[in-house]
Coordinates of C-alpha atoms and ligand atoms in Angstrom, one line a residue:
Chain G
M254 CA -10.9 25.4 188.5
T255 CA -10.7 28.0 191.2
T256 CA -13.4 30.6 191.4
L257 CA -12.4 33.8 193.2
W258 CA -14.7 36.8 193.8
V259 CA -13.1 40.2 194.5
L260 CA -14.6 42.8 196.7
C261 CA -13.7 46.3 195.1
E262 CA -13.6 49.2 197.5
P263 CA -14.7 52.5 196.2
K264 CA -12.1 55.4 196.3
G265 CA -12.7 59.0 195.0
S266 CA -14.7 58.4 191.8
G267 CA -13.3 54.9 191.2
V268 CA -11.9 52.0 192.9
S269 CA -8.9 51.6 195.2
T270 CA -5.6 50.7 193.7
T271 CA -5.6 47.5 195.6
S272 CA -8.9 46.5 194.2
L273 CA -7.5 46.7 190.9
E274 CA -4.5 44.6 191.9
L275 CA -6.7 41.9 193.1
V276 CA -8.9 41.8 190.0
S277 CA -5.7 41.5 188.0
E278 CA -4.6 38.4 190.0
A279 CA -8.0 36.9 190.1
R280 CA -8.2 37.1 186.2
R281 CA -4.7 35.5 186.1
L282 CA -6.1 32.5 188.2
D283 CA -9.6 32.3 186.7
G284 CA -10.5 33.5 183.4
D285 CA -14.0 34.9 184.5
V286 CA -13.9 37.4 187.3
T287 CA -17.0 38.4 189.4
A288 CA -16.6 41.4 191.5
V289 CA -18.7 43.1 194.4
T290 CA -18.7 46.7 195.0
W291 CA -20.8 49.4 196.7
G292 CA -21.0 53.4 196.7
D293 CA -22.2 56.1 194.5
H294 CA -20.0 56.0 191.6
D295 CA -20.2 54.1 188.4
V296 CA -17.1 51.7 188.5
A297 CA -18.2 49.2 185.8
T298 CA -15.9 50.6 182.9
E299 CA -13.0 50.6 185.1
L300 CA -13.5 47.3 186.5
G301 CA -14.4 45.7 183.2
R302 CA -11.4 47.0 181.5
H303 CA -9.3 45.1 184.1
G304 CA -11.1 42.0 183.5
V305 CA -14.3 41.9 185.5
S306 CA -17.2 40.6 183.7
T307 CA -20.0 40.6 186.4
L308 CA -20.1 43.3 188.9
W309 CA -22.6 42.9 192.0
H310 CA -23.5 46.5 193.4
L311 CA -24.5 46.0 197.1
G312 CA -25.9 49.6 197.8
S313 CA -24.7 53.2 198.3
F314 CA -24.0 53.2 202.2
A315 CA -23.0 57.0 201.9
D316 CA -21.9 58.8 205.2
Q317 CA -21.5 55.7 207.3
L318 CA -18.7 53.2 207.9
P319 CA -19.4 50.5 205.4
A320 CA -18.4 47.4 207.2
A321 CA -21.7 46.4 208.8
P322 CA -24.1 47.0 205.8
V323 CA -21.5 45.6 203.2
A324 CA -20.8 42.4 205.3
A325 CA -24.5 41.9 205.8
A326 CA -25.2 42.2 202.0
L327 CA -22.3 40.4 200.9
A328 CA -23.0 37.4 203.4
A329 CA -26.5 37.0 201.9
L330 CA -25.1 37.1 198.3
L331 CA -22.4 34.7 198.9
A332 CA -24.8 32.2 200.7
D333 CA -26.1 31.2 197.4
Q334 CA -22.7 30.9 195.5
D335 CA -20.5 28.0 195.2
I336 CA -17.0 29.8 195.1
D337 CA -13.7 29.0 196.5
G338 CA -12.9 32.3 198.1
I339 CA -13.4 36.2 198.2
V340 CA -10.4 38.4 198.2
I341 CA -10.7 41.6 200.1
P342 CA -8.3 44.7 199.9
A343 CA -6.3 45.1 203.3
S344 CA -7.4 48.5 204.1
Y345 CA -9.2 50.1 207.0
D346 CA -12.6 49.2 205.9
G347 CA -11.5 46.0 204.0
R348 CA -10.2 44.6 207.3
D349 CA -13.5 45.4 209.1
I350 CA -15.6 44.2 206.4
A351 CA -13.6 40.7 206.2
G352 CA -14.0 40.4 210.2
R353 CA -17.7 40.8 210.2
L354 CA -18.2 38.8 207.0
S355 CA -16.3 36.0 208.7
A356 CA -18.5 36.2 211.8
R357 CA -21.5 36.5 209.8
M358 CA -20.8 33.6 207.7
D359 CA -19.0 31.6 210.5
R360 CA -16.1 31.2 208.1
P361 CA -12.3 31.7 208.8
V362 CA -10.6 34.7 207.7
L363 CA -6.9 34.7 206.2
T364 CA -5.3 38.2 206.8
N365 CA -2.1 39.7 205.6
V366 CA -1.8 37.8 202.4
T367 CA 0.8 38.6 199.9
G368 CA 0.4 35.7 197.5
L369 CA -2.2 33.3 196.1
L370 CA -1.7 29.9 194.4
V371 CA -3.7 26.9 193.7
D372 CA -2.1 23.6 194.8
G373 CA -4.8 21.2 195.3
G374 CA -7.0 24.0 196.6
L375 CA -6.5 27.6 197.2
V376 CA -3.3 28.3 199.1
T377 CA -2.4 31.7 200.7
E378 CA 1.1 33.2 201.5
H379 CA 1.9 35.3 204.3
P380 CA 5.1 37.1 205.2
L381 CA 6.3 36.5 208.7
F382 CA 8.7 38.3 210.9
G383 CA 9.2 41.3 208.6
G384 CA 9.1 39.2 205.5
T385 CA 12.3 37.0 206.4
M386 CA 9.9 33.9 206.3
N387 CA 7.0 33.1 204.4
A388 CA 4.1 30.9 205.6
R389 CA 1.5 29.0 203.4
A390 CA -2.0 28.6 204.9
R391 CA -5.2 27.1 203.7
V392 CA -8.9 26.9 204.6
T393 CA -9.5 23.3 205.8
S394 CA -13.4 23.3 206.2
P395 CA -15.6 23.3 203.1
G396 CA -16.9 26.6 202.0
V397 CA -15.8 30.2 201.0
A398 CA -12.5 31.4 202.0
I399 CA -12.2 35.1 203.2
I400 CA -8.8 36.2 202.2
V401 CA -7.4 39.7 203.1
V402 CA -4.6 40.9 200.7
R403 CA -2.0 43.4 201.5
P404 CA -1.5 46.4 198.8
K405 CA 1.1 46.0 196.3
S406 CA 1.1 42.4 196.1
F407 CA 0.1 42.0 192.7
A408 CA 0.8 44.0 189.5
I409 CA -2.2 45.6 187.8
E410 CA -3.1 44.5 184.2
D411 CA -5.2 46.6 181.9
R412 CA -7.0 44.1 179.6
G413 CA -8.6 46.8 177.6
A414 CA -11.9 45.0 177.8
G415 CA -15.6 46.6 177.8
A416 CA -17.6 47.6 180.9
A417 CA -18.7 44.9 183.4
T418 CA -22.5 43.9 183.6
V419 CA -23.9 45.3 186.8
I420 CA -26.3 43.4 188.9
P421 CA -27.8 44.9 191.9
A422 CA -27.7 42.7 194.9
P423 CA -30.7 42.1 197.0
T424 CA -31.1 44.7 199.7
V425 CA -30.3 43.3 203.3
S426 CA -30.8 45.4 206.3
S427 CA -28.1 45.0 208.8
T428 CA -29.4 45.2 212.4
V429 CA -26.3 46.9 213.7
A430 CA -26.5 50.5 214.6
V431 CA -25.1 53.0 211.9
A432 CA -21.7 54.4 212.6
S433 CA -22.0 57.8 210.9
I434 CA -19.1 59.7 209.1
V435 CA -19.9 63.3 210.4
H436 CA -16.9 64.9 208.6
S437 CA -13.9 64.0 206.7
S438 CA -10.5 65.6 207.0
I439 CA -7.9 65.3 204.4
T440 CA -4.1 66.0 205.3
E441 CA -2.8 68.2 202.6
R442 CA 0.6 67.3 201.2
S443 CA 2.5 68.4 198.3
G444 CA 4.4 66.2 195.8
P445 CA 3.4 62.6 194.9
A446 CA 1.2 60.4 196.8
L447 CA 3.6 58.3 199.0
E448 CA 2.0 54.9 197.6
D449 CA 2.5 55.9 194.0
A450 CA 6.0 57.9 194.2
S451 CA 9.0 56.5 192.4
I452 CA 11.1 57.7 195.1
V453 CA 10.4 57.8 198.9
V454 CA 12.5 59.4 201.6
S455 CA 11.6 58.5 205.0
G456 CA 12.8 59.8 208.4
G457 CA 12.7 58.0 211.8
R458 CA 13.6 58.7 215.4
G459 CA 17.2 59.0 214.7
L460 CA 16.4 62.5 213.3
G461 CA 16.5 63.4 217.0
E462 CA 13.8 66.2 216.8
A463 CA 10.7 67.1 214.9
S464 CA 12.2 70.2 213.2
A465 CA 15.0 67.8 211.6
Y466 CA 12.1 66.3 209.5
A467 CA 12.4 69.5 207.4
L468 CA 15.6 67.9 205.9
V469 CA 13.6 64.9 204.8
E470 CA 11.2 67.1 203.2
E471 CA 13.8 69.2 201.4
L472 CA 15.4 66.2 200.0
A473 CA 12.2 64.8 198.9
Q474 CA 11.3 67.9 197.1
L475 CA 14.7 67.9 195.3
L476 CA 14.1 64.4 194.2
G477 CA 10.5 64.5 193.3
A478 CA 10.1 62.2 196.0
A479 CA 7.3 61.6 198.6
P480 CA 8.3 62.2 202.4
G481 CA 7.5 59.1 204.5
A482 CA 8.1 58.3 208.2
S483 CA 8.5 55.4 210.6
R484 CA 5.9 54.9 213.2
A485 CA 8.1 56.1 216.1
I486 CA 7.8 59.8 214.7
V487 CA 4.3 59.4 213.8
D488 CA 3.3 58.4 217.3
A489 CA 5.6 61.1 218.6
G490 CA 3.5 63.7 216.6
W491 CA 6.2 65.0 214.4
V492 CA 4.4 64.0 211.2
P493 CA 0.7 63.0 210.4
Y494 CA -0.3 59.5 210.2
A495 CA -0.7 59.6 206.4
Y496 CA 3.1 59.7 206.3
Q497 CA 3.5 56.4 207.9
V498 CA 5.2 53.3 206.1
G499 CA 4.8 49.9 207.3
Q500 CA 2.7 47.2 208.7
T501 CA 0.1 49.6 210.1
G502 CA 0.9 52.3 207.5
K503 CA 1.4 52.5 203.8
T504 CA 3.0 49.7 201.6
V505 CA 5.2 51.3 199.2
K506 CA 7.3 49.9 196.4
P507 CA 9.3 52.7 194.8
T508 CA 12.4 52.5 192.5
L509 CA 14.4 54.0 195.5
Y510 CA 13.9 54.1 199.2
I511 CA 15.9 56.4 201.4
A512 CA 15.7 55.7 205.1
C513 CA 17.1 58.2 207.5
G514 CA 17.5 57.4 211.0
I515 CA 15.3 54.5 210.8
S516 CA 16.3 51.2 212.7
G517 CA 14.6 48.7 210.4
A518 CA 12.1 47.2 212.8
T519 CA 10.3 44.1 211.1
Q520 CA 6.9 46.2 211.1
H521 CA 8.7 49.0 209.0
L522 CA 10.4 46.5 206.7
V523 CA 7.2 45.0 205.4
G524 CA 5.9 48.1 204.3
M525 CA 9.1 49.0 202.1
K526 CA 11.3 46.1 201.4
G527 CA 9.7 45.6 197.9
A528 CA 11.5 48.7 197.0
Q529 CA 13.9 48.1 193.9
H530 CA 16.9 50.2 195.6
I531 CA 17.4 50.9 199.3
V532 CA 19.7 53.6 200.8
A533 CA 20.0 53.7 204.6
I534 CA 21.7 56.4 206.8
N535 CA 22.2 55.3 210.3
T536 CA 24.7 55.8 213.1
D537 CA 24.6 52.3 214.2
K538 CA 26.5 50.0 211.9
D539 CA 24.5 47.1 213.5
A540 CA 21.1 48.6 212.7
P541 CA 18.9 46.0 211.0
I542 CA 18.1 48.3 208.0
F543 CA 21.6 47.7 206.7
A544 CA 20.9 44.1 206.1
I545 CA 18.4 44.9 203.4
A546 CA 20.1 48.3 202.1
D547 CA 21.9 48.2 198.8
F548 CA 23.9 51.3 199.9
G549 CA 24.3 52.1 203.5
I550 CA 26.0 54.9 205.2
V551 CA 27.1 54.6 208.8
G552 CA 26.7 58.1 209.9
D553 CA 24.7 61.1 211.3
A554 CA 21.6 61.9 209.1
K555 CA 21.6 65.3 210.5
A556 CA 25.0 65.9 208.9
I557 CA 24.7 63.8 205.8
L558 CA 21.3 65.3 204.6
P559 CA 22.3 68.8 204.4
Q560 CA 25.6 67.8 202.4
L561 CA 23.4 65.7 200.1
I562 CA 21.0 68.6 199.6
A563 CA 23.8 71.0 198.9
A564 CA 25.5 68.4 196.4
L565 CA 22.2 67.9 194.6
R566 CA 21.5 71.5 194.3
A567 CA 25.1 72.1 192.9
R568 CA 24.3 69.8 190.0
V569 CA 21.1 71.6 188.8
Chain I
M69 CA -20.0 53.8 233.1
H70 CA -18.7 50.3 232.4
V71 CA -15.7 49.8 230.0
A72 CA -14.4 46.5 228.9
V73 CA -10.9 46.3 227.4
C74 CA -9.8 43.4 225.4
V75 CA -6.2 42.6 226.2
K76 CA -3.5 40.1 225.3
Q77 CA -0.3 38.9 226.7
I78 CA 2.4 38.2 224.4
P79 CA 5.9 36.8 224.2
D80 CA 8.6 39.7 224.9
P81 CA 8.7 41.3 221.3
S82 CA 12.4 42.3 221.7
V83 CA 13.2 38.5 221.8
A84 CA 13.3 37.2 218.1
P85 CA 10.1 35.1 217.6
R86 CA 10.5 31.5 216.7
L87 CA 8.0 28.9 215.4
D88 CA 7.6 25.5 216.9
A89 CA 7.1 22.2 214.7
S90 CA 3.5 22.8 214.4
F91 CA 4.0 26.4 213.1
H92 CA 2.9 28.1 216.5
L93 CA 4.8 30.9 217.8
E94 CA 7.2 29.6 220.6
R95 CA 6.1 31.1 223.9
T96 CA 9.5 30.8 225.6
A97 CA 10.1 34.5 226.0
K98 CA 8.9 36.5 229.0
I99 CA 5.2 37.0 228.9
L100 CA 4.1 40.7 228.7
L101 CA 1.0 42.6 228.3
D102 CA 0.9 43.7 224.5
E103 CA 2.1 47.2 224.7
A104 CA -0.6 48.0 222.1
D105 CA -3.3 47.4 224.7
A106 CA -2.0 49.8 227.2
Y107 CA -3.7 52.6 225.0
G108 CA -7.0 51.0 225.4
V109 CA -6.5 50.4 229.2
E110 CA -5.6 54.1 229.7
L111 CA -8.5 55.3 227.7
A112 CA -10.9 53.2 229.5
L113 CA -9.4 54.6 233.1
Q114 CA -9.9 58.2 231.7
L115 CA -13.4 57.5 230.5
V116 CA -14.5 56.2 233.8
E117 CA -12.7 58.9 235.7
S118 CA -14.3 61.6 233.9
A119 CA -17.8 59.8 234.1
G120 CA -17.2 60.0 237.7
Q121 CA -17.9 56.4 238.4
G122 CA -17.8 53.0 236.8
Q123 CA -15.5 50.1 236.2
V124 CA -13.0 48.8 233.8
T125 CA -13.0 45.0 233.2
L126 CA -10.2 43.4 231.5
V127 CA -11.0 40.5 229.0
S128 CA -8.5 38.3 227.8
M129 CA -7.8 34.7 226.1
G130 CA -4.4 32.9 226.7
R131 CA -2.8 30.8 229.2
D132 CA -3.3 31.5 232.9
S133 CA 0.2 30.2 234.0
D134 CA 1.5 33.7 233.9
V135 CA -0.7 36.7 234.4
T136 CA 2.1 39.4 235.1
G137 CA 1.0 41.4 232.2
I138 CA -2.9 41.4 233.4
R139 CA -1.7 42.5 236.9
G140 CA 0.1 45.2 235.3
A141 CA -2.9 46.6 233.8
L142 CA -4.9 46.1 237.1
A143 CA -2.1 48.0 238.7
M144 CA -2.8 50.9 236.3
G145 CA -6.1 51.0 237.6
A146 CA -8.4 48.5 236.0
T147 CA -11.1 47.0 238.3
S148 CA -11.0 43.3 237.5
A149 CA -10.0 40.8 234.8
I150 CA -11.6 37.6 233.1
V151 CA -9.0 35.2 231.5
V152 CA -10.3 32.5 229.2
S153 CA -7.7 29.7 229.3
D154 CA -8.0 26.4 227.8
E155 CA -5.7 24.0 226.1
G156 CA -8.2 23.6 223.4
L157 CA -7.5 27.2 222.5
R158 CA -3.8 26.7 221.6
G159 CA -3.2 28.1 218.2
A160 CA -7.0 29.4 218.0
D161 CA -7.8 31.4 214.9
A162 CA -9.1 35.0 214.8
L163 CA -12.8 33.8 214.6
T164 CA -12.5 31.4 217.6
T165 CA -10.8 34.1 219.6
A166 CA -13.6 36.5 218.8
K167 CA -16.3 33.9 219.6
V168 CA -14.7 33.2 223.1
L169 CA -14.1 37.0 223.8
A170 CA -17.6 37.9 222.6
S171 CA -19.2 35.3 224.9
V172 CA -17.5 36.9 227.9
L173 CA -18.6 40.4 226.8
A174 CA -22.0 39.4 226.0
E175 CA -22.2 38.6 229.7
L176 CA -20.6 41.7 230.9
N177 CA -22.8 43.9 228.8
A178 CA -20.4 47.0 229.1
D179 CA -21.3 50.4 227.7
L180 CA -18.1 50.4 225.7
V181 CA -15.6 47.7 224.4
L182 CA -12.3 48.7 223.7
A183 CA -9.3 46.9 221.7
A184 CA -6.2 47.6 220.2
T185 CA -6.3 47.9 216.2
E186 CA -4.4 44.6 216.3
S187 CA -2.1 42.6 218.4
S188 CA 1.7 43.0 218.1
D189 CA 2.5 39.3 217.7
G190 CA -0.4 38.0 215.4
Y191 CA -1.6 41.1 213.9
T192 CA -4.5 39.6 212.1
G193 CA -6.6 42.8 212.9
T194 CA -9.9 41.4 212.5
V195 CA -11.0 40.2 216.0
P196 CA -12.5 43.5 217.0
A197 CA -14.7 43.6 213.9
Q198 CA -15.6 39.9 214.5
I199 CA -16.5 40.6 218.1
A200 CA -18.6 43.5 217.0
E201 CA -20.5 41.5 214.5
L202 CA -21.1 38.7 217.1
L203 CA -22.6 41.1 219.5
G204 CA -24.4 43.2 216.9
L205 CA -22.7 46.3 217.8
P206 CA -21.3 49.1 215.6
A207 CA -17.4 49.3 215.6
L208 CA -15.4 52.6 215.4
T209 CA -12.0 51.2 214.4
F210 CA -8.6 53.0 214.1
A211 CA -9.6 55.8 216.7
T212 CA -7.0 58.3 217.3
T213 CA -9.3 60.2 219.6
V214 CA -12.2 59.1 221.5
Q215 CA -15.0 61.0 223.3
V216 CA -18.2 59.8 225.1
A217 CA -21.2 62.0 225.7
D218 CA -24.9 61.4 226.0
S219 CA -24.5 57.7 225.3
T220 CA -22.8 58.5 222.0
V221 CA -19.2 57.8 221.2
T222 CA -17.3 60.0 218.6
V223 CA -13.9 59.3 217.4
H224 CA -11.4 60.5 214.8
R225 CA -10.8 57.6 212.8
Q226 CA -7.7 57.2 210.6
T227 CA -8.1 57.0 207.0
E228 CA -5.6 56.6 204.1
D229 CA -5.4 60.4 203.6
G230 CA -6.4 61.9 207.0
F231 CA -9.2 61.3 209.4
D232 CA -12.9 60.9 209.6
E233 CA -14.9 62.1 212.5
V234 CA -17.3 58.9 213.1
R235 CA -20.3 58.7 215.7
A236 CA -22.3 55.9 217.0
P237 CA -24.5 55.1 219.8
L238 CA -23.5 53.0 222.7
P239 CA -22.8 50.4 223.2
A240 CA -20.2 50.0 220.8
V241 CA -16.8 48.5 220.0
V242 CA -13.8 51.0 219.5
T243 CA -10.3 50.1 218.5
V244 CA -7.5 52.5 219.6
T245 CA -4.2 53.3 217.9
A246 CA -1.0 53.6 219.6
G247 CA -0.4 57.3 220.6
A248 CA -4.2 57.9 221.2
V249 CA -3.5 58.5 224.9
E250 CA -0.3 58.6 227.0
P251 CA -0.6 55.4 229.1
R252 CA 0.1 55.9 232.8
Y253 CA 2.8 54.0 234.8
A254 CA 1.4 51.9 237.5
N255 CA 2.4 53.7 241.0
F256 CA 3.4 51.7 244.1
K257 CA -0.3 52.0 245.6
G258 CA -1.6 50.7 242.3
I259 CA 0.8 47.8 242.4
M260 CA -0.1 47.0 245.9
A261 CA -3.9 47.2 245.2
A262 CA -3.7 44.9 242.1
K263 CA -2.3 42.1 244.2
S264 CA -5.9 41.7 245.7
K265 CA -8.0 42.4 242.6
T266 CA -9.8 39.5 241.1
I267 CA -8.6 37.6 238.0
E268 CA -11.4 35.2 237.1
V269 CA -10.1 32.2 235.0
R270 CA -12.7 30.6 232.8
S271 CA -12.3 27.5 230.5
L272 CA -14.3 26.7 227.4
N273 CA -16.5 24.4 229.2
D274 CA -17.4 27.2 231.8
L275 CA -18.6 29.2 228.9
G276 CA -20.5 26.4 227.1
L277 CA -18.1 26.6 224.3
S278 CA -16.5 23.2 224.4
A279 CA -17.3 22.8 220.8
L280 CA -14.9 25.3 219.8
A281 CA -11.9 23.3 221.1
Q282 CA -9.2 22.9 218.3
A283 CA -12.2 23.3 215.8
W284 CA -11.0 26.1 213.5
G285 CA -11.1 25.7 209.7
E286 CA -7.7 26.9 208.6
E287 CA -4.3 25.8 208.9
V288 CA -0.6 26.6 208.2
V289 CA 0.8 24.2 205.6
G290 CA 4.2 25.2 205.7
V291 CA 6.9 27.8 206.5
T292 CA 9.8 28.7 204.4
P293 CA 12.5 31.5 204.4
S294 CA 11.9 34.1 202.1
P295 CA 14.4 34.8 199.2
S296 CA 16.4 37.3 201.2
R297 CA 17.5 40.7 200.0
Q298 CA 21.4 40.8 199.9
A299 CA 22.9 43.7 201.9
G300 CA 24.8 45.8 199.5
T301 CA 27.6 48.2 200.3
T302 CA 27.9 50.0 203.5
I303 CA 30.5 52.7 204.2
V304 CA 31.4 54.5 207.3
D305 CA 30.9 58.2 206.8
D306 CA 34.4 59.8 206.8
G307 CA 33.2 63.0 205.2
Q308 CA 33.2 61.6 201.8
A309 CA 30.3 59.5 202.1
V310 CA 27.8 61.9 200.2
S311 CA 30.0 61.9 196.9
A312 CA 29.8 58.0 197.0
L313 CA 26.0 58.3 197.6
V314 CA 25.7 60.6 194.9
D315 CA 27.6 58.1 192.5
Y316 CA 25.4 55.5 193.7
L317 CA 22.2 57.4 192.9
D318 CA 23.7 58.4 189.5
S319 CA 24.4 54.7 188.9
I320 CA 20.9 53.6 189.3
K321 CA 19.6 56.5 187.2
V322 CA 17.4 58.3 189.7
L323 CA 18.9 61.8 189.4
Ligands
FAD737 C1 1.6 46.3 215.9 C2 2.8 47.1 215.5 C3 2.7 47.7 214.3 C4 3.7 48.6 213.8 N1 3.7 49.2 212.6 C5 4.6 49.9 212.3 C6 4.7 50.6 211.0 O1 3.7 50.4 210.3 N2 5.6 51.3 210.5 C7 6.8 51.5 211.4 O2 7.6 52.3 211.0 N3 6.8 50.9 212.5 C8 5.8 50.1 213.2 N4 5.9 49.8 214.4 C9 7.1 50.1 215.3 C10 8.2 49.5 215.0 O3 8.3 48.2 215.8 C11 9.3 50.3 215.5 O4 9.2 50.7 216.8 C12 9.5 51.6 214.5 O5 9.5 51.3 213.2 C13 10.7 52.4 215.2 O6 10.8 53.5 214.5 P1 12.3 54.2 214.2 O7 13.3 53.2 213.3 O8 12.1 55.6 213.6 O9 13.0 54.4 215.5 P2 14.0 53.5 216.4 O10 13.8 52.0 216.3 O11 14.2 54.1 217.6 O12 15.2 53.8 215.5 C14 16.0 54.9 215.5 C15 17.2 54.8 214.7 O13 18.0 55.9 214.5 C16 19.4 55.7 214.5 N5 20.1 57.1 214.9 C17 20.1 57.7 216.1 N6 20.7 58.9 215.9 C18 20.9 59.0 214.5 C19 21.5 60.0 213.7 N7 21.9 61.2 214.4 N8 21.6 59.7 212.3 C20 21.2 58.6 211.8 N9 20.6 57.6 212.6 C21 20.5 57.8 213.9 C22 19.4 54.7 215.6 O14 20.6 54.0 215.6 C23 18.4 53.8 215.3 O15 18.6 52.7 214.4 C24 4.9 48.8 214.8 C25 4.9 48.2 216.0 C26 3.9 47.3 216.4 C27 4.0 46.6 217.7

């Protein structure tokens, strides 16, 4: 029997999508799921519905980076538990919490996990080299395994169960100086959210200049898609970071992914290779993106995109 | 102002990586400073320059047989470097790495510790948070802009949908994203000056951390090729490509 706890990260008035993915997977591996959360919203109903029976609540931690106080409270809570592992979403805060928890509990941390299995103990799967190889790892010393799981690794399952029982965790004061959030700025964007869109149209450095990204946006709008980007053009300041797809950006799993002027670096591929269909437009016939594309065009994106937009407009 | 920057030398990322029999990355390619670290080095130099005085100390763990990458960062203008090198650290996990770096940093007692958000070869991405916890410091991670004034550091921190302005008292750990600043190129004067700068090499024993040698609690049990995606059709645009693409989009029923 493998006992996995799930750290559920608050987002908006609920929890993050990745948290629900982890709860669903924990429920598949272990019939009875215990989760841990923090924040000011009541998430017991949402988590209960997805299979959480017991929900520990660590505190509010409003207006500050949660990593230090969450890790302090979580470490104290886990000290008395005999469990195999705690799974944590691979988000900004999730990664920081996992790091601090690892140092505080003196336990190793396994990151970039995309699969979990039980094989004489808990085994984690990690994509290597842009997902062309798959490594399996495990914790060798006795105690809890701290496991950070990438978004979109598991399917969400709604079990229609009742609300989880909430238990307030003992208060632990962290001795680390508070990192205060003074102000939050949200990048406005139209259309579907990148992570949830069923079609994503992404642009890369091959577009040549920032103004050519308008073609990507126009195509996205026509298809009801979300516009995305490679890191090269985010770093260049053409589009905001919130558009970035890949290892250090968003993980997307749409029905269709259209890559325009993107070479297909491994760090980009890990963020999109789960797409059902991939279309690539690139002037270089040897670009790595073509190795995973279902339909590739060797050609100039700046010539092809306007033609495609015109062809699609002509149909409606 | 004293800024410590955690840096890592990695095998040239443009050479396809390979694993050896014990699943460690083969280090046969040329060793370079991780490009992700250049931003931290540049930021440290800018902060010390605008403070009017101070020093930038590089802290690294890795083999000391080739320190070209570290020299490169010294040529950019960093003051000195400390490299922890020990056979007992080969294949070390993130927590062990953090313990080693934290032990050097504790001694330096810098005002600010900078690091990249993750290394380009291992990309665990937890070492800075682990260091912060070991040192009892706040950590402002994923910073796209960094400002220091009145013993306070303020950053713009990337979030899933924009950024947060986050503030903490010094000393603190800050991780910087690529693009936060524009790294300078070392000039001839810098390269010459770097030749005489100190790179101090320490062993686990020197740090009193011999117990950490090969003592991490995780292992890779196997590496297998993933079921790969098959490449589909690729056509060369001859002016007709768009109509073929529209047919393809029709066939997968997305239009
Ligand atoms: C630690 C780390 C994390 C990273 N994380 C990410 C990440 O999350 N996401 C990410 O995307 N990258 C990431 N990267 C960067 C990644 O390695 C690549 O540098 C980046 O993806 C390249 O972006 P690109 O494909 O737009 O640019 P390039 O690699 O420069 O490719 C441009 C492509 O456009 C083609 N082209 C040129 N002209 C045209 C034209 N007229 N029409 C069509 N095609 C044209 C070229 O043939 C080329 O293939 C990361 C790197 C590191 C080290």
